[in-house]
Amino acid sequence: MSEISLTINGKQVKGERGDTILKVCERSDIYVPTLCHYGGVHEVGTCRMCVVEVQGGRALTTACTTPAEDGMIVKTESDAIQSLRRATLELLFSERNHYCMFCEASGDCELQALAYRHGMDSVRYPNLYPKMELDTSHPYLALDQNRCVLCRRCVRVCAELVGAHSLGMRERGIETLLAADGGEPLSASSCVSCGACVQVCPTGALFDRRSAYRGREKDCTTVKSSCPECALGCAVELVARSGQVLRVEGDVESPENGGLLCRRGRYESLNGHRERVLQPLVRKGGELASASWDEALAALRAGIEAAAAAGGAGAVAAVASARASNEALAALRGYFQQKLDSPNVGAIGAAASPDGYPAATLQDIRQADLIILAGEDAGANHQVVEFAVSQAVEQHGAALIVVGSAARRLQKQACVVVPAGSDEVARALATLTAAGSESLKRIACAERAVFVVGAPVTAVPQALAAAAQSARDGWPRVLALAPKGNSRGAAQAGLNGGASVAKGVKAAFIMAGDDTEMLDRFLPQRDEIGFLAVQASYRSPLVEMADVVLPAPVWTEKAGTMVNAQGREVSLRPAVAPPAGVRDEADVLAALSQ
Amino acid sequence: MPAYRSTVLLCAGGGCISCGCLPVREAMEAELKRRNLADEVRVVQTGCVGSCDLGPVLIVYPDEVFYQKVSPGDVPKLVDEHFLKGRVFERLLVKSAETDNLIATQREFAFFNKQVKIVLENCGVIDPENIEEYVARGGYLALGQVISERTPEWVIEELKKSGLRGRGGAGFPAGTKWDFVRKAPGERKYVVCNADEGDPGAFMDRSVLEGDPHRVLEAMAIAGFAASADQGYIYVRAEYPLAIRRTRRAIQQAREAGFLGRNLFESSFSFDIDIRVGAGAFVCGEETALLASIEGKRGIPRPRPPFPAVSGLWGKPTLINNVETYACIVPIITRGGDWYASIGTEKSKGTKVFALAGKIRNTGLVEVPMGTTLREIVYDIGGGVPNGRKFKAAQTGGPSGGCIPAEHLDIPMDYESLAKVGSIVGSGGLIIMDEDSCMVDVAKFFMEFCTDESCGKCPPCRVGTRQIYGLLDKITKGEARIEDLHLLEELCGMVKESSLCGLGQTAPNPVLSTLRYFRDEYLEHIVDRRCPAKVCPSLIRYSIDEAACTGCSLCARNCPENTIFKVEDQKKYRIDPARCVKCGVCFDVCRFGAVVKS
């Protein structure tokens, strides 16, 4: 990168060749108003807010699309420029319903902020205010065309970052409308419900249904945390107000997911209607009844210790979800493994990373020139991976090989598809290196190959690495997906991934936490287990059959660390306090050990 | 080829086909056969002759006798008179505008004899569906010579010498553009022909494709040679089915003849052309929108730079010119850049085709050297304003252009002079207006067009044109206040300065130029609530002069709203002003001048 030097507003500033004028301004902390600009997607120069004057230029030009050149003399502010910007805003305000006081986004709206900044206190043109439909068909997000300024941020994000291409434009001129699939209701469209469009919308046109009208940004607290819904551990920001989490947003500063989240992470974990366990329960006279923490802990200790006394340490089992944090797992091991010496301590979903390959980040996937996707997890259950793969293929021309029947959307972008049932994937993966095959040719010439593998594939054949003859140093890389948020952490703690309650166990402790997949496990074994204690966030059949129930916080309420699929430690931070009566899992178990 | 005594050129341009020239052809052929003249007289169907209001038009060679408004019924008499009796059939001749004398030949007709045809030299002369006729006129010679004997640099040098500027509107020097593309780094390059002619009233590009398609194909191949491109695209609007059909056929013929395809003239140079049909968006005439449309995307403009010469079709360097520009290439190559530069003015070289329309006696396509005065075009070629009305203004350049008032009638029609008076050459639309044209209404018409055709991408154009239209509408309704005029001027300036593409940047021009020359007319609408041209319905009223009314009831029977009633016990009619919708039907039908517009 060679350095260039420009004069902006009379000041000497530096930039790099290939920068736009806007980029140079950003580097030098020179404010240029923007509306359609959004980092990471291509510039369209639509909103005309960033017009600047380049000396010698024929007319004003948009800073976001004009390449900066060495020696350029640029003016970003002048009376003429200011009044043009204000006039553009005035036209935008006259176009549709931009009466701020009734808008969800008021206070957090970029259009409104620009209007204040440019002193636009009235609109001299008649308000055109056409009648426009509100699309509330989607369960999580809504589209109000009245507030849309047609900046096309959502369209570009949906196409370029997500790869869904659901959003686009229809009609033209003053009739132009944002439309999903050319005019379908959002719920009937190809929308993948990732919510990226909502996060980038500068106004209140696309908004989150759950958090709408529940608080402006200044009234809310924002906490950076990590999503435990899958093993990627995407960086999130939890937006909360008055003890409630309003929404989950992708952390745009994360180099990995960069603001993108999947439907599960952004919406499903908040939008469930599950009943919480809010205080300890102890079975008395055949019925579960509320109890104090002291009572419940005493009952737990009594049940476990009685079983150990009768049947030895082997009669006691403790099973956690591999979604539990490292701290909770350590506390579990502290009591059951170290104190009681139980051999039956495990974590469902614990999985070690496969040997022999460096771990691939999402960044690596986006920059890869060849991606092999194998296993059913890779597409359907890890949308964010799917987005990264789409980006690599569509934006950078990477080749894609899909093995297995999952990742249906990505199959359309693949150059080779090897169909395989879920039990055949591992074998099919091995056939990629068959002599003379199209896949082998692709692998042989790839410099930066990434293998993305999900269940049921547990190992990547060494033959793949051997076939990658042109690979650069440190490549190919592997992203092995794991079943749970902290699968790697649980495996690193030495916990058994296929944990079950062994025969002869008379007392079991289940650390389910907020893992809803744990909630009907062990039901068939209930009769064999004499004493069952469950630590869970939600009511469930398992909870109903337990002898002791300890309420557990959900992920937005707790602190801790996890190890994601790539072996990177990610942190959970609480956005809200758990409800009164709910105690942190690790603290409770630590108390037991004493 | 058998020798014929005489050749009948039958204009089969879009206009003449609409007037029914094809039945005339059938009648002519049948009649010639019946009279045993089929071996002596040949009928050739050509492209547009240019005088579109006179169709169907026949020109009989070798004497160049020009027959107008020929109907199939006229044919037996015409054949009888002209071919058997050997005298001109006077009833179908054109009358001179000044003297009422009959004009027998095309040569004598001022509409034609003041023109200098370069772009249109073959239009109306050859059969566009027959490549042999094009070749017989020297077609594809230039391509062959360039490929066999010249270098791309030579082509560009000749083009630079010629001073040819893009005829699409902006007037960018063609040689410089070709040179940019030639020098742009890249393996793959494209040549594109913009045939998405959209300005209301302009149809020279259609005429060239309909009348002489090979000329464009040959020029594109030369462009391909000069720019090292091997693929060309012609982007033509779907509203031009005849142009599409004839161009398709021409491409096919050129391929068969070896003028398109691989290894042209046994060289290593290959070039082929495909047609892409636009779906009816005016904005797709803007080059970046056009390229997006060829790529199969929504046809919306993008900011430049990068210019198409650097990054165009699929990101590759792309040479894009319009039909008329390409139509100048072959003569420049054949006769030399210096020859071309000898025509026209100092900075605007060559000829320009104008589409003459509106309140003028002879309408149609006229090709004149750059720098010909507006007066010559209007009065000498166009035959002046009919019905004894006075010339008020000429609108040039379509929705991006402006008005030229009578005081500037002697302006030379070239890029610089038109720019000086606030208008543009543009694509060559030339609409003549007389005293009956309201300039506010004219501005409103063009603004409505731009509002409909705005792609909707940037706010200044999307919302700005709509708000300008709203203000003009208010003025024509007599509801505006003087502040609205100031707002209008401010808004026009803003839309011009901050729109993304040429459509928005030029959309306010018709308003700005009418404001410049006809501000009083705006003020009359606003202050006096009066439309001096008596055009704006809200500002006029119809009444019946009872002294002149004969009570024939024609007006009352034609009134769509039944607002005209008979005065009791009198043979007179009256209009109920409260219910009158001001459609003007009564005014048009009254034979006694009794309906008065005020």
PDB file of C-alpha atoms in Angstrom, chain A residues 10-88:
ATOM      1  CA  GLY A  10      -6.773  23.188   4.198  1.00  0.00           C
ATOM      2  CA  LYS A  11      -5.193  20.471   6.317  1.00  0.00           C
ATOM      3  CA  GLN A  12      -2.584  18.011   5.060  1.00  0.00           C
ATOM      4  CA  VAL A  13      -3.793  14.444   5.608  1.00  0.00           C
ATOM      5  CA  LYS A  14      -2.560  11.007   4.646  1.00  0.00           C
ATOM      6  CA  GLY A  15      -4.407   8.161   3.046  1.00  0.00           C
ATOM      7  CA  GLU A  16      -3.643   4.992   1.189  1.00  0.00           C
ATOM      8  CA  ARG A  17      -3.914   4.390  -2.517  1.00  0.00           C
ATOM      9  CA  GLY A  18      -7.288   2.802  -3.159  1.00  0.00           C
ATOM     10  CA  ASP A  19      -9.017   4.813  -0.444  1.00  0.00           C
ATOM     11  CA  THR A  20     -12.075   6.822  -1.239  1.00  0.00           C
ATOM     12  CA  ILE A  21     -12.175  10.442  -0.127  1.00  0.00           C
ATOM     13  CA  LEU A  22     -14.546   9.359   2.636  1.00  0.00           C
ATOM     14  CA  LYS A  23     -12.098   6.727   3.843  1.00  0.00           C
ATOM     15  CA  VAL A  24      -9.320   9.304   4.029  1.00  0.00           C
ATOM     16  CA  CYS A  25     -11.631  11.578   5.997  1.00  0.00           C
ATOM     17  CA  GLU A  26     -12.462   8.739   8.388  1.00  0.00           C
ATOM     18  CA  ARG A  27      -8.783   8.013   8.911  1.00  0.00           C
ATOM     19  CA  SER A  28      -8.166  11.649   9.743  1.00  0.00           C
ATOM     20  CA  ASP A  29     -11.243  12.126  11.908  1.00  0.00           C
ATOM     21  CA  ILE A  30     -12.823  14.575   9.501  1.00  0.00           C
ATOM     22  CA  TYR A  31     -16.578  14.342   9.784  1.00  0.00           C
ATOM     23  CA  VAL A  32     -18.500  13.869   6.561  1.00  0.00           C
ATOM     24  CA  PRO A  33     -22.206  13.190   6.906  1.00  0.00           C
ATOM     25  CA  THR A  34     -23.377   9.913   5.371  1.00  0.00           C
ATOM     26  CA  LEU A  35     -26.606   8.011   5.186  1.00  0.00           C
ATOM     27  CA  CYS A  36     -26.298   5.237   2.608  1.00  0.00           C
ATOM     28  CA  HIS A  37     -22.682   4.452   3.423  1.00  0.00           C
ATOM     29  CA  TYR A  38     -22.159   1.274   5.433  1.00  0.00           C
ATOM     30  CA  GLY A  39     -18.789  -0.317   6.058  1.00  0.00           C
ATOM     31  CA  GLY A  40     -18.278  -3.711   4.479  1.00  0.00           C
ATOM     32  CA  VAL A  41     -20.667  -3.339   1.549  1.00  0.00           C
ATOM     33  CA  HIS A  42     -20.038  -1.595  -1.731  1.00  0.00           C
ATOM     34  CA  GLU A  43     -20.689   2.121  -2.052  1.00  0.00           C
ATOM     35  CA  VAL A  44     -23.620   3.282  -4.161  1.00  0.00           C
ATOM     36  CA  GLY A  45     -23.447   7.057  -3.733  1.00  0.00           C
ATOM     37  CA  THR A  46     -27.199   7.176  -3.381  1.00  0.00           C
ATOM     38  CA  CYS A  47     -27.987   9.537  -0.543  1.00  0.00           C
ATOM     39  CA  ARG A  48     -25.899  12.496  -1.755  1.00  0.00           C
ATOM     40  CA  MET A  49     -25.148  13.518   1.848  1.00  0.00           C
ATOM     41  CA  CYS A  50     -21.393  13.147   1.504  1.00  0.00           C
ATOM     42  CA  VAL A  51     -21.029  15.544  -1.411  1.00  0.00           C
ATOM     43  CA  VAL A  52     -17.702  17.353  -1.290  1.00  0.00           C
ATOM     44  CA  GLU A  53     -15.881  19.759  -3.503  1.00  0.00           C
ATOM     45  CA  VAL A  54     -12.755  18.577  -5.263  1.00  0.00           C
ATOM     46  CA  GLN A  55     -10.674  21.385  -6.685  1.00  0.00           C
ATOM     47  CA  GLY A  56     -10.694  21.238 -10.459  1.00  0.00           C
ATOM     48  CA  GLY A  57     -13.682  18.900 -10.510  1.00  0.00           C
ATOM     49  CA  ARG A  58     -16.574  19.544 -12.855  1.00  0.00           C
ATOM     50  CA  ALA A  59     -19.151  19.430 -10.088  1.00  0.00           C
ATOM     51  CA  LEU A  60     -19.566  18.351  -6.491  1.00  0.00           C
ATOM     52  CA  THR A  61     -18.879  14.686  -6.003  1.00  0.00           C
ATOM     53  CA  THR A  62     -19.731  12.072  -3.412  1.00  0.00           C
ATOM     54  CA  ALA A  63     -16.860  11.353  -1.046  1.00  0.00           C
ATOM     55  CA  CYS A  64     -17.919   7.742  -0.638  1.00  0.00           C
ATOM     56  CA  THR A  65     -17.449   6.832  -4.295  1.00  0.00           C
ATOM     57  CA  THR A  66     -14.653   9.101  -5.440  1.00  0.00           C
ATOM     58  CA  PRO A  67     -11.188   7.582  -5.278  1.00  0.00           C
ATOM     59  CA  ALA A  68      -8.732   9.728  -3.340  1.00  0.00           C
ATOM     60  CA  GLU A  69      -5.750  10.784  -5.385  1.00  0.00           C
ATOM     61  CA  ASP A  70      -2.393  12.092  -4.357  1.00  0.00           C
ATOM     62  CA  GLY A  71      -2.372  15.874  -4.207  1.00  0.00           C
ATOM     63  CA  MET A  72      -6.139  16.207  -4.274  1.00  0.00           C
ATOM     64  CA  ILE A  73      -7.524  19.345  -2.704  1.00  0.00           C
ATOM     65  CA  VAL A  74     -10.869  18.666  -1.086  1.00  0.00           C
ATOM     66  CA  LYS A  75     -13.355  20.808   0.782  1.00  0.00           C
ATOM     67  CA  THR A  76     -15.900  18.946   2.872  1.00  0.00           C
ATOM     68  CA  GLU A  77     -17.648  21.986   4.287  1.00  0.00           C
ATOM     69  CA  SER A  78     -18.829  25.201   2.717  1.00  0.00           C
ATOM     70  CA  ASP A  79     -22.053  27.145   2.724  1.00  0.00           C
ATOM     71  CA  ALA A  80     -22.960  25.750  -0.685  1.00  0.00           C
ATOM     72  CA  ILE A  81     -22.264  22.156   0.363  1.00  0.00           C
ATOM     73  CA  GLN A  82     -24.143  22.601   3.624  1.00  0.00           C
ATOM     74  CA  SER A  83     -27.175  23.992   1.912  1.00  0.00           C
ATOM     75  CA  LEU A  84     -27.190  21.174  -0.648  1.00  0.00           C
ATOM     76  CA  ARG A  85     -27.086  18.628   2.146  1.00  0.00           C
ATOM     77  CA  ARG A  86     -29.858  20.382   3.978  1.00  0.00           C
ATOM     78  CA  ALA A  87     -31.906  20.537   0.785  1.00  0.00           C
ATOM     79  CA  THR A  88     -31.468  16.804   0.236  1.00  0.00           C
TER      80      THR A  88
END
